[in-house]
C-alpha cells in the first residue's frame, strides 16, 4: 500500500499495521466502509476526528491518521460531545461495539440520541464481548452460547436501532458486513444528516461468537447474515400483513431519517 | 459575592470556555452561573447525563485546546475517578472543582467536609500524581480557580480545586482584578512526537483540528501515542514520567505562607480551617503559635515543614479524621497531631487555643 491512492487507504496509519483483529473478523469491513464514506464526503484528516471507547471495535481509531481519542469503556459519546460542542467545525465519528454502546455506555447513548448531537456513531454489533474472549452482551440473542451464558442466553437482547429511533436520533440504519455497498451508503447518509446518526453494522466474530454457535467459519457467519437479514420494506409489509416473522430474522435498512432539532451543528 | 460564584468568575477570567456538569449540592451554583455566563462569552455550557459524562465531555473539549472544567461534590467526584485516571494517563489539562460535603456515600449534602483529600490524590487506579489547590476565602476561590487552569496547562495534569461547603456558600467582599494573567498551553512543535517530553517531563500540546493527527489512548503508549501495553520499559518510562513531572516540580508550584517560623507549636491548615487557625493566632496575639497555611495542597510542600526550625509539634485541624496529617507525618520527624472535626462544623478558635496551650 502506498499513499495518495484515494479512498480509504489514504486514511490508514500504515505504521500501525498489521492490526490486532482475528482472522475472519468483520470489523475491518466496517472500518473500510466508514473510511470510504468519510472520504466521499470530501472530509480531510485535518477536520475529522474519530473517537471510541473500549473493545475490539474501539481499536479502529488507532489505525486511522486523524486526531483520535481511544477513551474509557462506554464513554466515547460524552468525550465526542465535548469535542463537537467545542469545535462544531470538526466532523466527529464514533466507533463502538454492542457491549460498549448498549451496556456500560447505554445511558450516554440514549442521551446523545435525545440531545440529537451532531455525531455519527458506527456500532459494530458482533453479539459478544470480543476483546475479553466471548462473554454475553446486551445484544447476545436468546439461546446463544457465550462464555458467560454457557447454557444459552436467557436475557432478551436490545434492538439498538429501534432504541436510537425511540430516543430521538435523526438518522438510524442497520446493515451487516455482508451488505458492503448498502452499509457504505448508510454511513454516508449518517455523515450527511445533521444531528445524531446511528449506523448499526452487524458483524461476524468467528472467534468469540461463531465457534460456540455452530458458525465457526467467517463465511458461514456472513452467509447467516445474508440469509437472516430482511429488507426493511419487506419486514414492514410482513408485519402489516400479520405474516409470521421467521425466527432469527432481523430487519436491515433505514429505520429513520428526519430533521428534528439538533445540537452541535455548525451554524 | 458567594464562594461558588467567585469560583465560576475566576474560571471565566482565566479563559475557561467549556463547562460540562451535573447538578449536585453544594456545588450547583457553579453550574448555574456557567449556564448563564458561558453563552455570553462565546463558550459552551452543557449539562450532561451524569458525572461520568461530565468529566468525559470536559476532557474531549480540552483536546480541542479549550480551557475546560467541571464542578461537583463527593458522590459525583467518586463517579469521575475513572476518567480522571484517563486524563492523567493522556496528559489532558482540566480543572475539577470539588465542593466537599460530608461522606462517605450521600452523607451530608449541605454540610462542609474535607474528606476527599486522599480521593483526589489517590482515587484513580494505578500510580498517579495530580495537583490540588485549596481556597480559604471567597477571594481565593476566584484566584486559585484561575490559577488551577495555569497549573493544569503548564503540567498537563488534572488540577483540583478542593474546596468545601463553607467556602462555597460563604459570602464575602472580593477584589476582582482587571485581568488574570494567563499562561497558555505550550503547543507541540510540528514534527515532534506527540508524547515526547522535554527536560521538564511535559510534552507540548497537539490540539485537535491542527493537522497533528495525534492518537490519544488510555492504554500505555509510546512517544508516538501508539498503544504499547505489554512492554515493561515503555510502561515504566511513561508512568514514572507522569508522576515525576508533578512531584519533581513541587518547589516550582509551591504556594504557602509561614507565620511565626520560630514557634514551637505550629498549626498546619488548608481550606476552611485556615480561618479558625488565623482567628486563634489573632486571639492569642503573642507570636508563640506558628502557622503553615497551604494553598497548593498536592503535591505537598515537604520542604515547608523545615521552615519551622524550633517546632516541637505540628497540629493539623482538618474537616476529616486526619487525612493530610498523615501525609505531613510521613515527611517530618516532629510529631504531627491530627485535629479532626467532622459533621459540618468548623473548629472553634477557642478549642484550638486550648489545644495549643496544652503543648506550650
mmCIF file of C-alpha atoms in Angstrom, chain A residues 50-258:
data_model
loop_
_atom_site.group_PDB
_atom_site.id
_atom_site.type_symbol
_atom_site.label_atom_id
_atom_site.label_comp_id
_atom_site.label_asym_id
_atom_site.label_seq_id
_atom_site.Cartn_x
_atom_site.Cartn_y
_atom_site.Cartn_z
ATOM 1 C CA UNK A 50 -12.527 9.533 15.355
ATOM 2 C CA UNK A 51 -13.470 8.655 18.911
ATOM 3 C CA UNK A 52 -14.030 5.259 20.507
ATOM 4 C CA UNK A 53 -14.499 3.508 23.819
ATOM 5 C CA UNK A 54 -13.129 0.084 24.714
ATOM 6 C CA UNK A 55 -13.370 -3.210 22.875
ATOM 7 C CA UNK A 56 -12.391 -4.639 19.505
ATOM 8 C CA UNK A 57 -14.391 -2.058 17.553
ATOM 9 C CA UNK A 58 -12.852 0.727 19.578
ATOM 10 C CA UNK A 59 -9.341 -0.084 18.430
ATOM 11 C CA UNK A 60 -10.268 1.269 14.995
ATOM 12 C CA UNK A 61 -9.252 4.945 15.539
ATOM 13 C CA UNK A 62 -5.719 3.780 16.324
ATOM 14 C CA UNK A 63 -5.376 2.701 12.701
ATOM 15 C CA UNK A 64 -6.595 5.997 11.256
ATOM 16 C CA UNK A 65 -4.397 9.048 10.571
ATOM 17 C CA UNK A 66 -6.728 11.682 12.003
ATOM 18 C CA UNK A 67 -6.744 13.120 15.501
ATOM 19 C CA UNK A 68 -8.425 10.458 17.616
ATOM 20 C CA UNK A 69 -9.430 9.603 21.170
ATOM 21 C CA UNK A 70 -9.444 5.987 22.337
ATOM 22 C CA UNK A 71 -11.245 6.555 25.622
ATOM 23 C CA UNK A 72 -12.754 4.579 28.522
ATOM 24 C CA UNK A 73 -15.303 1.783 28.326
ATOM 25 C CA UNK A 74 -18.712 3.090 27.277
ATOM 26 C CA UNK A 75 -17.782 6.761 27.384
ATOM 27 C CA UNK A 76 -16.850 7.527 23.780
ATOM 28 C CA UNK A 77 -20.024 9.526 23.169
ATOM 29 C CA UNK A 78 -19.625 12.012 26.047
ATOM 30 C CA UNK A 79 -15.989 12.571 25.042
ATOM 31 C CA UNK A 80 -17.197 13.138 21.476
ATOM 32 C CA UNK A 81 -19.850 15.524 22.816
ATOM 33 C CA UNK A 82 -17.132 17.674 24.397
ATOM 34 C CA UNK A 83 -15.084 17.749 21.193
ATOM 35 C CA UNK A 84 -18.076 18.542 18.994
ATOM 36 C CA UNK A 85 -19.523 21.296 21.200
ATOM 37 C CA UNK A 86 -16.116 22.953 21.491
ATOM 38 C CA UNK A 87 -15.292 22.705 17.802
ATOM 39 C CA UNK A 88 -18.521 22.280 15.786
ATOM 40 C CA UNK A 89 -16.475 22.723 12.621
ATOM 41 C CA UNK A 90 -14.793 19.349 13.204
ATOM 42 C CA UNK A 91 -16.505 16.200 11.899
ATOM 43 C CA UNK A 92 -16.761 13.681 14.717
ATOM 44 C CA UNK A 93 -17.288 9.961 14.133
ATOM 45 C CA UNK A 94 -17.583 7.405 16.933
ATOM 46 C CA UNK A 95 -16.659 3.735 16.614
ATOM 47 C CA UNK A 96 -18.232 1.489 19.222
ATOM 48 C CA UNK A 97 -19.498 -2.028 19.794
ATOM 49 C CA UNK A 98 -22.593 -3.613 21.292
ATOM 50 C CA UNK A 99 -21.067 -4.025 24.750
ATOM 51 C CA UNK A 100 -19.510 -0.564 24.779
ATOM 52 C CA UNK A 101 -22.610 1.210 23.468
ATOM 53 C CA UNK A 102 -25.511 -0.741 24.909
ATOM 54 C CA UNK A 103 -24.239 -2.000 28.272
ATOM 55 C CA UNK A 104 -21.744 0.240 30.043
ATOM 56 C CA UNK A 105 -22.455 3.164 27.704
ATOM 57 C CA UNK A 106 -26.223 2.735 27.438
ATOM 58 C CA UNK A 107 -27.133 5.886 29.322
ATOM 59 C CA UNK A 108 -24.740 8.044 27.306
ATOM 60 C CA UNK A 109 -26.137 6.512 24.115
ATOM 61 C CA UNK A 110 -29.783 7.361 24.757
ATOM 62 C CA UNK A 111 -28.964 10.843 25.999
ATOM 63 C CA UNK A 112 -26.893 11.604 22.921
ATOM 64 C CA UNK A 113 -29.878 10.479 20.814
ATOM 65 C CA UNK A 114 -32.149 12.733 22.878
ATOM 66 C CA UNK A 115 -29.804 15.704 22.513
ATOM 67 C CA UNK A 116 -29.573 14.774 18.850
ATOM 68 C CA UNK A 117 -25.990 15.954 18.929
ATOM 69 C CA UNK A 118 -24.302 16.060 15.543
ATOM 70 C CA UNK A 119 -22.235 12.873 15.749
ATOM 71 C CA UNK A 120 -22.138 9.773 13.583
ATOM 72 C CA UNK A 121 -21.911 6.598 15.634
ATOM 73 C CA UNK A 122 -20.914 3.378 13.873
ATOM 74 C CA UNK A 123 -21.650 0.392 16.100
ATOM 75 C CA UNK A 124 -20.076 -2.944 15.226
ATOM 76 C CA UNK A 125 -22.562 -5.359 16.734
ATOM 77 C CA UNK A 126 -20.970 -8.793 16.985
ATOM 78 C CA UNK A 127 -23.349 -10.052 19.733
ATOM 79 C CA UNK A 128 -20.442 -10.575 22.098
ATOM 80 C CA UNK A 129 -17.581 -9.107 24.137
ATOM 81 C CA UNK A 130 -14.785 -9.994 21.740
ATOM 82 C CA UNK A 131 -11.776 -8.345 23.403
ATOM 83 C CA UNK A 132 -12.259 -10.208 26.663
ATOM 84 C CA UNK A 133 -12.869 -13.530 24.976
ATOM 85 C CA UNK A 134 -16.539 -14.008 24.142
ATOM 86 C CA UNK A 135 -18.802 -13.107 27.057
ATOM 87 C CA UNK A 136 -22.509 -12.399 26.626
ATOM 88 C CA UNK A 137 -23.514 -8.817 25.795
ATOM 89 C CA UNK A 138 -26.840 -6.955 25.824
ATOM 90 C CA UNK A 139 -27.119 -7.953 22.145
ATOM 91 C CA UNK A 140 -26.469 -11.682 22.537
ATOM 92 C CA UNK A 141 -29.532 -13.439 21.061
ATOM 93 C CA UNK A 142 -31.739 -15.598 23.278
ATOM 94 C CA UNK A 143 -30.363 -19.098 23.439
ATOM 95 C CA UNK A 144 -26.897 -18.220 22.103
ATOM 96 C CA UNK A 145 -23.861 -19.685 23.830
ATOM 97 C CA UNK A 146 -21.122 -17.474 25.220
ATOM 98 C CA UNK A 147 -18.573 -17.991 27.992
ATOM 99 C CA UNK A 148 -20.945 -16.317 30.464
ATOM 100 C CA UNK A 149 -24.118 -17.884 29.009
ATOM 101 C CA UNK A 150 -22.873 -21.483 28.863
ATOM 102 C CA UNK A 151 -26.436 -22.881 28.948
ATOM 103 C CA UNK A 152 -27.781 -20.401 26.411
ATOM 104 C CA UNK A 153 -28.517 -16.712 26.843
ATOM 105 C CA UNK A 154 -31.725 -16.270 28.838
ATOM 106 C CA UNK A 155 -31.984 -12.488 28.579
ATOM 107 C CA UNK A 156 -33.751 -10.776 25.679
ATOM 108 C CA UNK A 157 -31.384 -8.596 23.622
ATOM 109 C CA UNK A 158 -31.538 -4.875 22.895
ATOM 110 C CA UNK A 159 -32.652 -3.727 19.449
ATOM 111 C CA UNK A 160 -30.096 -0.913 19.136
ATOM 112 C CA UNK A 161 -31.535 0.690 16.018
ATOM 113 C CA UNK A 162 -35.076 0.863 17.411
ATOM 114 C CA UNK A 163 -33.704 2.178 20.688
ATOM 115 C CA UNK A 164 -31.990 5.043 18.868
ATOM 116 C CA UNK A 165 -35.176 5.844 16.941
ATOM 117 C CA UNK A 166 -37.218 5.940 20.144
ATOM 118 C CA UNK A 167 -34.627 8.109 21.879
ATOM 119 C CA UNK A 168 -34.700 10.768 19.155
ATOM 120 C CA UNK A 169 -31.798 10.225 16.736
ATOM 121 C CA UNK A 170 -32.154 11.932 13.348
ATOM 122 C CA UNK A 171 -30.748 9.063 11.299
ATOM 123 C CA UNK A 172 -30.718 5.330 12.060
ATOM 124 C CA UNK A 173 -29.984 2.370 9.863
ATOM 125 C CA UNK A 174 -28.825 -1.210 10.242
ATOM 126 C CA UNK A 175 -26.830 -3.278 7.772
ATOM 127 C CA UNK A 176 -24.325 -6.084 8.057
ATOM 128 C CA UNK A 177 -20.786 -6.790 6.919
ATOM 129 C CA UNK A 178 -22.347 -8.756 4.050
ATOM 130 C CA UNK A 179 -24.062 -5.599 2.734
ATOM 131 C CA UNK A 180 -20.916 -3.628 1.972
ATOM 132 C CA UNK A 181 -22.341 -1.164 -0.545
ATOM 133 C CA UNK A 182 -25.513 -0.547 1.443
ATOM 134 C CA UNK A 183 -23.525 -0.106 4.631
ATOM 135 C CA UNK A 184 -21.231 2.459 2.999
ATOM 136 C CA UNK A 185 -24.216 4.376 1.646
ATOM 137 C CA UNK A 186 -25.898 4.295 5.036
ATOM 138 C CA UNK A 187 -22.799 5.631 6.796
ATOM 139 C CA UNK A 188 -22.601 8.341 4.155
ATOM 140 C CA UNK A 189 -26.243 9.245 4.833
ATOM 141 C CA UNK A 190 -25.456 9.362 8.539
ATOM 142 C CA UNK A 191 -22.497 11.658 7.960
ATOM 143 C CA UNK A 192 -24.681 13.942 5.818
ATOM 144 C CA UNK A 193 -27.544 14.136 8.297
ATOM 145 C CA UNK A 194 -27.290 16.924 10.876
ATOM 146 C CA UNK A 195 -27.899 15.583 14.365
ATOM 147 C CA UNK A 196 -27.281 12.162 15.839
ATOM 148 C CA UNK A 197 -26.804 9.231 13.469
ATOM 149 C CA UNK A 198 -26.513 5.580 14.409
ATOM 150 C CA UNK A 199 -25.412 3.019 11.896
ATOM 151 C CA UNK A 200 -25.606 -0.445 13.397
ATOM 152 C CA UNK A 201 -23.325 -2.802 11.488
ATOM 153 C CA UNK A 202 -23.922 -6.440 12.372
ATOM 154 C CA UNK A 203 -20.540 -8.153 12.069
ATOM 155 C CA UNK A 204 -19.213 -11.659 12.359
ATOM 156 C CA UNK A 205 -16.988 -12.660 15.250
ATOM 157 C CA UNK A 206 -15.993 -16.206 14.321
ATOM 158 C CA UNK A 207 -13.559 -16.410 17.242
ATOM 159 C CA UNK A 208 -15.719 -15.213 20.123
ATOM 160 C CA UNK A 209 -19.233 -15.939 18.885
ATOM 161 C CA UNK A 210 -19.218 -18.232 15.849
ATOM 162 C CA UNK A 211 -17.156 -21.031 17.372
ATOM 163 C CA UNK A 212 -19.692 -21.569 20.121
ATOM 164 C CA UNK A 213 -22.749 -21.179 17.937
ATOM 165 C CA UNK A 214 -22.132 -23.519 15.014
ATOM 166 C CA UNK A 215 -20.847 -20.676 12.834
ATOM 167 C CA UNK A 216 -17.154 -21.452 13.133
ATOM 168 C CA UNK A 217 -16.188 -20.191 9.672
ATOM 169 C CA UNK A 218 -16.317 -16.480 8.886
ATOM 170 C CA UNK A 219 -18.037 -17.357 5.625
ATOM 171 C CA UNK A 220 -20.738 -19.276 7.470
ATOM 172 C CA UNK A 221 -21.428 -16.246 9.660
ATOM 173 C CA UNK A 222 -21.613 -13.900 6.678
ATOM 174 C CA UNK A 223 -23.971 -16.339 4.970
ATOM 175 C CA UNK A 224 -26.052 -16.403 8.143
ATOM 176 C CA UNK A 225 -26.360 -12.615 7.981
ATOM 177 C CA UNK A 226 -27.279 -12.724 4.303
ATOM 178 C CA UNK A 227 -29.948 -15.348 4.945
ATOM 179 C CA UNK A 228 -31.451 -13.767 8.052
ATOM 180 C CA UNK A 229 -31.376 -10.084 7.113
ATOM 181 C CA UNK A 230 -34.768 -8.972 5.810
ATOM 182 C CA UNK A 231 -35.066 -5.693 3.938
ATOM 183 C CA UNK A 232 -36.971 -3.106 5.946
ATOM 184 C CA UNK A 233 -39.737 -2.699 3.345
ATOM 185 C CA UNK A 234 -40.405 -6.399 3.298
ATOM 186 C CA UNK A 235 -40.178 -6.616 7.073
ATOM 187 C CA UNK A 236 -42.776 -3.858 7.500
ATOM 188 C CA UNK A 237 -45.046 -5.438 4.892
ATOM 189 C CA UNK A 238 -44.862 -8.779 6.672
ATOM 190 C CA UNK A 239 -45.687 -7.052 9.945
ATOM 191 C CA UNK A 240 -48.635 -5.213 8.373
ATOM 192 C CA UNK A 241 -49.960 -8.347 6.782
ATOM 193 C CA UNK A 242 -49.540 -10.261 10.006
ATOM 194 C CA UNK A 243 -47.225 -12.797 8.363
ATOM 195 C CA UNK A 244 -45.052 -14.819 10.737
ATOM 196 C CA UNK A 245 -41.544 -13.340 11.037
ATOM 197 C CA UNK A 246 -39.019 -16.138 10.653
ATOM 198 C CA UNK A 247 -37.129 -16.930 13.841
ATOM 199 C CA UNK A 248 -33.621 -15.445 13.827
ATOM 200 C CA UNK A 249 -34.532 -12.954 11.105
ATOM 201 C CA UNK A 250 -33.875 -9.248 11.631
ATOM 202 C CA UNK A 251 -34.673 -6.139 9.592
ATOM 203 C CA UNK A 252 -31.973 -4.207 7.740
ATOM 204 C CA UNK A 253 -32.220 -0.832 6.051
ATOM 205 C CA UNK A 254 -33.138 2.671 7.053
ATOM 206 C CA UNK A 255 -35.058 2.890 10.324
ATOM 207 C CA UNK A 256 -35.466 6.657 10.327
ATOM 208 C CA UNK A 257 -34.258 9.779 8.577
ATOM 209 C CA UNK A 258 -35.699 13.001 9.914
#
